[in-house]
PDB file of C-alpha atoms in Angstrom:
ATOM      1  CA  MET I  19     156.011 137.269  83.185  1.00 77.00           C
ATOM      2  CA  LEU I  20     156.362 135.274  80.658  1.00 84.00           C
ATOM      3  CA  THR I  21     158.841 132.365  81.637  1.00 91.00           C
ATOM      4  CA  ASP I  22     157.989 129.233  80.000  1.00 95.00           C
ATOM      5  CA  TYR I  23     157.688 129.185  75.793  1.00 96.00           C
ATOM      6  CA  ILE I  24     158.938 128.264  72.755  1.00 96.00           C
ATOM      7  CA  ALA I  25     160.869 130.997  70.141  1.00 96.00           C
ATOM      8  CA  LEU I  26     160.850 130.489  67.071  1.00 97.00           C
ATOM      9  CA  ASP I  27     161.546 131.835  63.598  1.00 95.00           C
ATOM     10  CA  LEU I  28     161.263 130.836  60.269  1.00 97.00           C
ATOM     11  CA  GLU I  29     163.306 131.553  56.522  1.00 96.00           C
ATOM     12  CA  THR I  30     161.455 130.873  53.438  1.00 96.00           C
ATOM     13  CA  THR I  31     161.835 131.073  50.221  1.00 96.00           C
ATOM     14  CA  GLY I  32     159.317 134.318  49.476  1.00 95.00           C
ATOM     15  CA  LEU I  33     156.477 136.518  51.406  1.00 95.00           C
ATOM     16  CA  LYS I  34     154.092 134.581  50.453  1.00 97.00           C
ATOM     17  CA  PRO I  35     151.971 131.794  53.206  1.00 97.00           C
ATOM     18  CA  GLY I  36     150.545 129.126  51.129  1.00 94.00           C
ATOM     19  CA  GLU I  37     152.680 129.474  48.181  1.00 96.00           C
ATOM     20  CA  ASP I  38     156.658 130.394  48.868  1.00 97.00           C
ATOM     21  CA  GLU I  39     158.318 127.421  51.423  1.00 97.00           C
ATOM     22  CA  ILE I  40     159.554 127.316  54.869  1.00 97.00           C
ATOM     23  CA  ILE I  41     163.332 126.815  54.162  1.00 98.00           C
ATOM     24  CA  GLU I  42     164.851 126.673  58.084  1.00 97.00           C
ATOM     25  CA  ILE I  43     162.853 126.249  61.040  1.00 97.00           C
ATOM     26  CA  GLY I  44     164.975 127.625  64.655  1.00 96.00           C
ATOM     27  CA  LEU I  45     162.736 126.415  67.907  1.00 96.00           C
ATOM     28  CA  VAL I  46     163.925 127.748  71.798  1.00 96.00           C
ATOM     29  CA  ARG I  47     162.426 125.759  74.447  1.00 96.00           C
ATOM     30  CA  VAL I  48     162.383 128.084  77.706  1.00 96.00           C
ATOM     31  CA  MET I  49     161.311 127.213  80.786  1.00 96.00           C
ATOM     32  CA  LYS I  50     161.949 129.461  84.087  1.00 95.00           C
ATOM     33  CA  GLY I  51     163.385 132.102  82.250  1.00 92.00           C
ATOM     34  CA  GLU I  52     165.959 129.605  81.626  1.00 96.00           C
ATOM     35  CA  VAL I  53     166.304 127.527  77.358  1.00 96.00           C
ATOM     36  CA  VAL I  54     166.393 124.319  78.105  1.00 97.00           C
ATOM     37  CA  ASP I  55     166.281 122.946  74.492  1.00 95.00           C
ATOM     38  CA  THR I  56     166.840 123.991  70.980  1.00 95.00           C
ATOM     39  CA  TYR I  57     165.963 122.757  67.688  1.00 95.00           C
ATOM     40  CA  SER I  58     166.920 123.988  64.677  1.00 95.00           C
ATOM     41  CA  THR I  59     167.325 122.690  61.220  1.00 97.00           C
ATOM     42  CA  LEU I  60     166.709 123.113  57.399  1.00 98.00           C
ATOM     43  CA  ILE I  61     164.636 122.585  55.082  1.00 98.00           C
ATOM     44  CA  ARG I  62     165.105 120.835  51.650  1.00 98.00           C
ATOM     45  CA  PRO I  63     161.802 123.101  49.366  1.00 97.00           C
ATOM     46  CA  VAL I  64     159.519 121.738  46.519  1.00 96.00           C
ATOM     47  CA  ASN I  65     161.395 124.636  44.515  1.00 94.00           C
ATOM     48  CA  PHE I  66     164.645 125.966  45.349  1.00 91.00           C
ATOM     49  CA  PRO I  67     164.564 129.944  46.966  1.00 95.00           C
ATOM     50  CA  PRO I  68     165.371 133.024  44.462  1.00 93.00           C
ATOM     51  CA  ARG I  69     169.407 133.555  43.974  1.00 94.00           C
ATOM     52  CA  ARG I  70     168.917 136.943  46.172  1.00 94.00           C
ATOM     53  CA  ILE I  71     166.527 134.618  49.317  1.00 93.00           C
ATOM     54  CA  LEU I  72     169.989 132.430  48.746  1.00 93.00           C
ATOM     55  CA  GLU I  73     171.976 135.462  49.430  1.00 92.00           C
ATOM     56  CA  LEU I  74     170.039 137.200  52.007  1.00 89.00           C
ATOM     57  CA  THR I  75     169.973 134.433  54.110  1.00 91.00           C
ATOM     58  CA  GLY I  76     173.773 132.738  53.155  1.00 92.00           C
ATOM     59  CA  ILE I  77     171.801 129.165  52.409  1.00 94.00           C
ATOM     60  CA  SER I  78     173.207 127.274  49.957  1.00 94.00           C
ATOM     61  CA  ARG I  79     171.400 125.126  47.218  1.00 95.00           C
ATOM     62  CA  SER I  80     173.521 122.448  48.535  1.00 96.00           C
ATOM     63  CA  GLU I  81     173.043 122.568  52.190  1.00 96.00           C
ATOM     64  CA  LEU I  82     168.953 122.445  50.890  1.00 97.00           C
ATOM     65  CA  ALA I  83     169.896 119.834  48.722  1.00 97.00           C
ATOM     66  CA  GLY I  84     171.128 117.822  52.052  1.00 96.00           C
ATOM     67  CA  ALA I  85     167.912 118.913  54.050  1.00 98.00           C
ATOM     68  CA  PRO I  86     165.148 117.008  55.410  1.00 97.00           C
ATOM     69  CA  SER I  87     161.752 117.230  53.695  1.00 96.00           C
ATOM     70  CA  TRP I  88     158.833 119.099  55.330  1.00 96.00           C
ATOM     71  CA  PRO I  89     156.699 116.189  56.164  1.00 95.00           C
ATOM     72  CA  GLU I  90     159.911 114.972  58.203  1.00 94.00           C
ATOM     73  CA  VAL I  91     160.654 118.609  60.242  1.00 96.00           C
ATOM     74  CA  ARG I  92     156.385 119.268  60.486  1.00 94.00           C
ATOM     75  CA  ASP I  93     156.296 115.475  62.290  1.00 90.00           C
ATOM     76  CA  MET I  94     158.954 116.736  65.108  1.00 89.00           C
ATOM     77  CA  ILE I  95     157.743 120.129  65.358  1.00 94.00           C
ATOM     78  CA  GLU I  96     154.444 119.836  66.195  1.00 92.00           C
ATOM     79  CA  PRO I  97     154.942 118.365  69.390  1.00 91.00           C
ATOM     80  CA  TYR I  98     157.597 120.978  70.328  1.00 88.00           C
ATOM     81  CA  LEU I  99     154.923 124.029  69.826  1.00 93.00           C
ATOM     82  CA  ARG I 100     152.498 122.385  72.092  1.00 91.00           C
ATOM     83  CA  LEU I 101     154.823 122.842  74.589  1.00 89.00           C
ATOM     84  CA  HIS I 102     154.725 126.364  75.650  1.00 93.00           C
ATOM     85  CA  PRO I 103     152.933 129.570  73.947  1.00 95.00           C
ATOM     86  CA  VAL I 104     155.180 131.061  71.155  1.00 97.00           C
ATOM     87  CA  THR I 105     157.014 133.958  70.560  1.00 96.00           C
ATOM     88  CA  GLY I 106     158.743 135.988  67.966  1.00 96.00           C
ATOM     89  CA  TYR I 107     159.527 138.924  66.292  1.00 95.00           C
ATOM     90  CA  ASN I 108     157.417 139.311  63.628  1.00 96.00           C
ATOM     91  CA  VAL I 109     156.206 135.725  64.876  1.00 97.00           C
ATOM     92  CA  GLY I 110     152.656 136.684  62.623  1.00 96.00           C
ATOM     93  CA  PHE I 111     154.376 135.656  59.497  1.00 97.00           C
ATOM     94  CA  ASP I 112     156.107 132.935  60.516  1.00 97.00           C
ATOM     95  CA  ILE I 113     152.949 131.503  61.918  1.00 97.00           C
ATOM     96  CA  ALA I 114     151.291 132.147  59.079  1.00 97.00           C
ATOM     97  CA  PHE I 115     153.872 130.206  56.836  1.00 98.00           C
ATOM     98  CA  LEU I 116     153.162 127.112  59.374  1.00 97.00           C
ATOM     99  CA  ARG I 117     149.336 127.168  59.662  1.00 96.00           C
ATOM    100  CA  ALA I 118     149.324 127.321  56.212  1.00 97.00           C
ATOM    101  CA  GLN I 119     151.481 123.680  56.352  1.00 95.00           C
ATOM    102  CA  GLY I 120     148.666 122.475  58.465  1.00 94.00           C
ATOM    103  CA  VAL I 121     150.849 123.079  61.450  1.00 95.00           C
ATOM    104  CA  THR I 122     147.938 124.049  64.951  1.00 92.00           C
ATOM    105  CA  VAL I 123     150.035 126.413  66.293  1.00 94.00           C
ATOM    106  CA  PRO I 124     147.979 126.987  70.133  1.00 92.00           C
ATOM    107  CA  GLU I 125     147.127 130.164  71.736  1.00 91.00           C
ATOM    108  CA  PRO I 126     148.457 133.060  72.835  1.00 91.00           C
ATOM    109  CA  VAL I 127     150.837 134.290  70.921  1.00 95.00           C
ATOM    110  CA  PHE I 128     152.815 136.506  71.576  1.00 96.00           C
ATOM    111  CA  ASP I 129     154.974 139.131  68.990  1.00 97.00           C
ATOM    112  CA  VAL I 130     157.767 140.806  70.174  1.00 95.00           C
ATOM    113  CA  LEU I 131     157.419 143.224  67.436  1.00 96.00           C
ATOM    114  CA  VAL I 132     154.339 145.354  69.052  1.00 96.00           C
ATOM    115  CA  PRO I 133     155.916 145.834  72.425  1.00 95.00           C
ATOM    116  CA  VAL I 134     158.863 147.519  70.676  1.00 95.00           C
ATOM    117  CA  ARG I 135     156.567 149.486  68.778  1.00 96.00           C
ATOM    118  CA  ILE I 136     155.026 150.644  72.317  1.00 96.00           C
ATOM    119  CA  PHE I 137     158.231 151.345  73.748  1.00 94.00           C
ATOM    120  CA  PHE I 138     160.097 152.927  71.318  1.00 93.00           C
ATOM    121  CA  PRO I 139     157.438 154.567  68.525  1.00 94.00           C
ATOM    122  CA  HIS I 140     160.246 156.859  67.059  1.00 93.00           C
ATOM    123  CA  LEU I 141     162.061 154.547  65.810  1.00 92.00           C
ATOM    124  CA  PRO I 142     163.041 154.584  61.901  1.00 92.00           C
ATOM    125  CA  SER I 143     162.420 151.147  61.247  1.00 91.00           C
ATOM    126  CA  TYR I 144     161.171 148.276  62.734  1.00 92.00           C
ATOM    127  CA  GLN I 145     163.101 145.606  60.847  1.00 89.00           C
ATOM    128  CA  LEU I 146     164.775 143.420  63.271  1.00 87.00           C
ATOM    129  CA  GLY I 147     168.602 144.275  62.387  1.00 84.00           C
ATOM    130  CA  GLU I 148     167.559 148.066  62.345  1.00 87.00           C
ATOM    131  CA  VAL I 149     166.137 147.780  66.661  1.00 89.00           C
ATOM    132  CA  LEU I 150     168.853 145.238  67.675  1.00 86.00           C
ATOM    133  CA  HIS I 151     171.199 148.070  66.196  1.00 86.00           C
ATOM    134  CA  TRP I 152     169.416 150.851  68.184  1.00 87.00           C
ATOM    135  CA  LEU I 153     169.373 149.101  70.774  1.00 86.00           C
ATOM    136  CA  GLY I 154     173.054 148.456  70.475  1.00 86.00           C
ATOM    137  CA  LEU I 155     173.190 145.006  70.568  1.00 84.00           C
ATOM    138  CA  ALA I 156     173.731 144.257  66.869  1.00 68.00           C
ATOM    139  CA  GLY I 157     176.143 141.844  65.379  1.00 61.00           C
ATOM    140  CA  GLY I 158     175.395 138.502  63.209  1.00 60.00           C
ATOM    141  CA  ARG I 159     173.435 137.740  60.478  1.00 60.00           C
ATOM    142  CA  TYR I 160     169.700 138.421  61.191  1.00 59.00           C
ATOM    143  CA  HIS I 161     168.511 136.577  58.539  1.00 73.00           C
ATOM    144  CA  ARG I 162     169.102 132.904  59.879  1.00 78.00           C
ATOM    145  CA  ALA I 163     166.901 131.006  62.006  1.00 78.00           C
TER     146      ALA I 163
END
């Protein structure tokens, strides 16, 4: 059982690593099954996201304008990602964005979506909000890191 890990989530301006930008990152460090540290920040993009992304995430242009740049954030997160294995929901998406920005994410990486698909093969959707609702854990915003 994995007891020490870094949970990772990103929000982006679109779906294309290397073309679209990261606008939010959230990291949670877990040791022996307990949360011991967290880091989250918005990230000022070079090009502001389309309106649909702002509506989906609830992030405003003014919040992004006042956020640190990607190079500032990258310097903070790179050492963090080397502490423990990385995990997340559909984390391959997040890893692809980080790697497109030159961030090395060491193996192993554990995707929570994989066991969800194995243990619940009959679900009509594997979007995080839908899975949480099906499990009776619905509530809150799902498009925020």
